[in-house]
Coordinates of C-alpha atoms and ligand atoms in Angstrom, one line a residue:
X1 CA 136.7 49.0 223.2
X2 CA 136.7 45.6 224.8
X3 CA 138.5 42.8 222.9
X4 CA 135.9 40.3 221.9
X5 CA 136.4 36.8 223.4
X6 CA 137.1 34.5 220.4
X7 CA 134.2 32.2 219.5
X8 CA 134.3 28.6 218.4
X9 CA 133.9 27.0 215.0
X10 CA 131.9 23.8 214.8
X11 CA 132.5 21.8 211.6
X12 CA 129.3 19.9 211.2
X13 CA 128.5 17.1 208.9
X14 CA 124.9 17.5 207.6
X15 CA 124.7 14.0 206.2
X16 CA 124.0 12.8 202.7
X17 CA 120.7 14.6 202.0
X18 CA 117.8 13.2 204.1
X19 CA 117.5 15.7 206.9
X20 CA 116.6 12.9 209.3
X21 CA 120.1 11.6 208.9
X22 CA 121.6 14.4 211.0
X23 CA 123.0 13.5 214.3
X24 CA 121.5 14.8 217.5
X25 CA 124.7 16.6 218.3
X26 CA 124.5 18.4 214.9
X27 CA 121.0 19.5 215.6
X28 CA 122.1 20.9 219.0
X29 CA 125.1 22.9 217.8
X30 CA 123.2 24.2 214.7
X31 CA 120.6 25.5 217.2
X32 CA 123.4 27.3 219.2
X33 CA 125.0 29.0 216.1
X34 CA 125.1 32.8 215.6
X35 CA 126.2 32.3 212.0
X36 CA 126.2 29.3 209.6
X37 CA 128.4 29.0 206.6
X38 CA 126.7 26.5 204.4
X39 CA 127.9 24.3 201.5
X40 CA 125.4 23.7 198.7
X41 CA 125.0 20.0 199.1
X42 CA 123.4 20.7 202.5
X43 CA 119.7 20.1 202.4
X44 CA 118.0 23.5 203.2
X45 CA 115.7 21.6 205.6
X46 CA 118.7 21.4 207.9
X47 CA 118.6 25.1 208.4
X48 CA 115.3 24.9 210.2
X49 CA 117.3 23.9 213.2
X50 CA 118.9 27.4 213.4
X51 CA 117.5 29.7 215.9
X52 CA 115.6 32.8 214.7
X53 CA 118.0 35.6 213.9
X54 CA 121.0 33.3 213.1
X55 CA 122.8 34.5 210.0
X56 CA 123.2 32.1 207.0
X57 CA 126.0 32.5 204.5
X58 CA 125.8 30.3 201.4
X59 CA 129.3 29.5 200.1
X60 CA 128.5 26.8 197.6
X61 CA 128.8 26.9 193.8
X62 CA 125.4 25.4 192.8
X63 CA 122.4 27.6 192.3
X64 CA 124.1 29.9 189.8
X65 CA 126.7 31.4 192.0
X66 CA 130.4 30.8 191.4
X67 CA 132.0 28.8 194.1
X68 CA 133.3 30.9 197.0
X69 CA 137.1 30.6 197.0
X70 CA 138.4 28.4 199.8
X71 CA 140.7 31.0 201.1
X72 CA 137.8 33.4 201.5
X73 CA 135.8 30.9 203.4
X74 CA 138.7 30.3 205.7
X75 CA 139.1 34.0 206.3
X76 CA 135.4 34.4 207.0
X77 CA 135.4 31.5 209.6
X78 CA 138.4 33.2 211.4
X79 CA 136.8 36.6 211.3
X80 CA 133.4 35.4 212.6
X81 CA 135.0 33.5 215.4
X82 CA 137.3 36.4 216.3
X83 CA 134.2 38.6 216.6
X84 CA 133.1 36.2 219.4
X85 CA 130.5 34.3 217.4
X86 CA 129.5 30.7 217.6
X87 CA 130.1 29.6 214.0
X88 CA 128.7 26.5 212.4
X89 CA 130.4 25.3 209.2
X90 CA 127.8 23.0 207.6
X91 CA 129.1 20.5 205.1
X92 CA 127.4 17.7 203.2
X93 CA 128.1 14.2 204.4
X94 CA 131.1 14.2 206.8
X95 CA 133.4 17.3 207.1
X96 CA 136.6 15.2 206.9
X97 CA 135.7 13.1 203.9
X98 CA 136.4 15.0 200.7
X99 CA 135.1 18.1 202.5
X100 CA 138.1 20.3 202.8
X101 CA 137.6 20.1 206.6
X102 CA 141.3 19.6 207.1
X103 CA 142.2 22.7 205.2
X104 CA 139.7 24.7 207.3
X105 CA 140.9 23.3 210.7
X106 CA 144.5 24.1 209.7
X107 CA 143.5 27.8 209.0
X108 CA 141.7 27.9 212.3
X109 CA 144.7 26.5 214.1
X110 CA 147.0 29.1 212.5
X111 CA 144.6 31.8 213.8
X112 CA 144.4 30.2 217.3
X113 CA 140.7 29.6 217.0
X114 CA 139.0 26.7 218.8
X115 CA 137.2 24.2 216.7
X116 CA 135.4 20.9 217.0
X117 CA 134.1 18.4 214.4
X118 CA 130.7 16.8 214.5
X119 CA 130.9 13.8 212.2
X120 CA 128.2 13.3 209.6
X121 CA 127.1 10.3 207.6
X122 CA 129.2 10.3 204.5
X123 CA 127.7 9.8 201.1
X124 CA 130.1 6.9 200.4
X125 CA 128.3 4.8 203.1
X126 CA 124.8 6.3 203.0
X127 CA 124.4 6.1 199.2
X128 CA 125.2 2.4 198.8
X129 CA 123.1 1.7 201.9
X130 CA 120.2 3.6 200.4
X131 CA 120.4 1.2 197.4
X132 CA 120.7 -1.9 199.6
X133 CA 124.4 -2.3 199.1
X134 CA 126.6 -3.2 202.1
X135 CA 130.1 -1.7 201.4
X136 CA 131.7 -4.6 203.2
X137 CA 130.5 -8.2 203.3
X138 CA 132.2 -11.2 204.8
X139 CA 132.2 -13.1 201.5
X140 CA 132.2 -10.4 198.8
X141 CA 134.0 -7.3 200.1
X142 CA 136.7 -7.6 202.8
X143 CA 137.3 -3.9 202.9
X144 CA 136.3 -0.7 201.2
X145 CA 138.3 2.2 199.7
X146 CA 136.8 5.7 199.4
X147 CA 138.3 7.5 196.4
X148 CA 137.8 10.7 194.6
X149 CA 137.3 10.6 190.9
X150 CA 138.4 14.2 190.6
X151 CA 141.7 15.3 191.9
X152 CA 142.4 19.0 192.4
X153 CA 145.8 18.9 190.6
X154 CA 144.7 16.3 188.0
X155 CA 147.1 13.8 189.6
X156 CA 146.2 10.3 188.6
X157 CA 144.8 7.9 191.1
X158 CA 146.5 4.5 190.8
X159 CA 143.4 2.7 189.5
X160 CA 145.3 -0.4 188.5
X161 CA 146.6 -0.8 192.1
X162 CA 143.0 -0.4 193.4
X163 CA 141.7 -2.9 190.9
X164 CA 144.2 -5.5 192.3
X165 CA 143.4 -4.6 195.9
X166 CA 140.1 -6.6 196.0
X167 CA 138.4 -3.9 197.9
X168 CA 135.0 -2.5 197.2
X169 CA 135.6 0.8 195.5
X170 CA 133.4 3.7 196.4
X171 CA 134.0 6.7 194.2
X172 CA 133.0 10.2 194.9
X173 CA 132.8 12.8 192.1
X174 CA 133.4 10.0 189.6
X175 CA 130.8 10.9 186.9
X176 CA 133.0 13.2 184.7
X177 CA 136.0 10.9 184.6
X178 CA 134.1 7.6 184.6
X179 CA 135.5 6.5 181.3
X180 CA 139.1 6.8 182.3
X181 CA 138.4 5.3 185.7
X182 CA 136.9 2.2 184.1
X183 CA 139.8 2.0 181.7
X184 CA 142.3 2.1 184.5
X185 CA 140.4 -0.5 186.5
X186 CA 140.2 -2.8 183.4
X187 CA 144.0 -2.5 182.9
X188 CA 144.4 -3.5 186.5
X189 CA 142.6 -6.7 185.8
X190 CA 139.0 -6.0 186.9
X191 CA 136.5 -8.1 185.1
X192 CA 134.2 -6.5 182.6
X193 CA 131.2 -8.1 184.2
X194 CA 132.1 -7.1 187.7
X195 CA 128.9 -5.6 189.4
X196 CA 128.8 -1.8 189.6
X197 CA 126.2 0.6 190.8
X198 CA 125.5 4.3 190.6
X199 CA 123.4 6.2 193.2
X200 CA 122.4 9.7 192.4
X201 CA 120.7 12.1 194.9
X202 CA 121.0 9.3 197.5
X203 CA 118.5 9.4 200.4
X204 CA 116.4 12.1 198.8
X205 CA 113.1 11.7 197.1
X206 CA 114.7 12.1 193.6
X207 CA 117.2 9.2 194.3
X208 CA 118.1 7.2 191.3
X209 CA 120.0 3.9 191.2
X210 CA 121.6 2.1 188.3
X211 CA 122.7 -1.5 188.7
X212 CA 125.1 -2.5 186.0
X213 CA 128.5 -3.8 185.3
X214 CA 132.0 -2.3 185.0
X215 CA 132.1 -2.4 181.2
X216 CA 128.6 -0.8 180.9
X217 CA 129.0 1.8 183.6
X218 CA 129.9 4.8 181.4
X219 CA 127.3 4.1 178.7
X220 CA 124.6 3.6 181.3
X221 CA 125.4 6.9 183.1
X222 CA 125.2 8.7 179.8
X223 CA 122.1 6.9 178.6
X224 CA 120.2 7.7 181.8
X225 CA 121.6 11.2 182.1
X226 CA 123.0 10.7 185.5
X227 CA 124.9 13.8 186.8
X228 CA 126.4 15.0 190.1
X229 CA 125.9 14.3 193.0
X230 CA 126.4 10.6 192.5
X231 CA 128.4 7.8 194.1
X232 CA 129.9 4.9 192.1
X233 CA 130.2 1.5 193.7
X234 CA 132.4 -1.1 192.0
X235 CA 132.8 -4.6 193.4
X236 CA 130.9 -7.8 194.0
X237 CA 128.8 -6.1 196.7
X238 CA 127.2 -3.9 194.1
X239 CA 125.1 -6.9 192.9
X240 CA 123.0 -6.4 196.0
X241 CA 121.5 -3.2 194.6
X242 CA 117.8 -3.3 195.4
X243 CA 115.1 -3.1 192.9
X244 CA 112.8 -0.5 194.5
X245 CA 109.9 1.1 192.8
X246 CA 110.9 4.1 190.7
X247 CA 114.4 4.3 192.1
X248 CA 116.1 1.6 190.2
X249 CA 117.1 1.5 186.6
X250 CA 118.1 -2.1 186.4
X251 CA 120.1 -2.9 183.3
X252 CA 118.5 -5.7 181.4
X253 CA 122.0 -7.1 180.6
X254 CA 122.7 -7.7 184.3
X255 CA 121.8 -11.3 185.0
Ligands
SAH301 N1 131.9 15.5 202.5 C1 130.9 14.8 201.6 C2 131.5 14.6 200.2 C3 131.7 15.9 199.5 S1 132.3 15.7 197.9 C4 130.6 13.4 202.2 O1 131.2 13.0 203.2 O2 129.6 12.8 201.7 C5 130.8 15.7 196.9 C6 130.5 14.4 196.3 O3 129.9 13.5 197.3 C7 129.5 14.4 195.2 O4 130.1 14.7 194.0 C8 129.0 12.9 195.2 O5 130.0 12.1 194.7 C9 129.0 12.7 196.7 N2 127.6 12.9 197.3 C10 127.3 13.8 198.2 N3 126.0 13.7 198.5 C11 125.5 12.8 197.7 C12 124.2 12.2 197.5 N4 123.1 12.6 198.2 N5 124.0 11.2 196.6 C13 125.1 10.7 195.9 N6 126.3 11.2 196.0 C14 126.5 12.2 196.9

């Protein structure tokens, strides 16, 4: 039997939701794939770029299935590439921003498999933008920090230090722990009336935006029933949140 020539793994960012926010390169490599391993935040419309006959393996946890263990995904990537296939690993947003891309490339390196990353538009930029919020601004936001509100080992993020940094805070996966995040930021000296925004399902037709303040953030999320996926933006720039028909719940108390 001939030894198969090892294939390649493309780690492709599928962007925040709107399928038009894919890069041209993503569209090209998706079209070249023999098999696609797909996370569940990837819009199914993206899969229309696959060629007929390409296999699709869903490895996400939404839609009723339990999340596929990361180690299994890594083994599958290696096995498919070793079988000589062109593999596309499709991830929401950007593969290297809270996407476990680094874990997967390490596994591929260990197995001697070639890989390449196709950057995607990360939700931390696209979601604020979709609500009209620039994450940096010459007057109001001299820099931006991308932070996870949910650490794997439960290790605490130093919210007090971040509060003192003066950076715009863009928080992924922040809904569940919002209350303790806000408490940490207040302890670090952030003003109660500092502008804050929440963008759920950004760039999709069901997008919802809340414009509020730091102290009202948790109550507003609860009141409006906002769940994942959502991005929190905390900082002066969040005051730019746009009032767009149907998409914005603008808190009356924000003046
Ligand atoms: N790699 C992805 C992030 C994956 S972590 C990226 O670069 O965007 C998953 C988190 O991303 C979600 O919990 C949410 O905080 C955020 N997210 C992803 N898509 C989103 C969307 N359309 N709207 C709002 N937040 C989103």
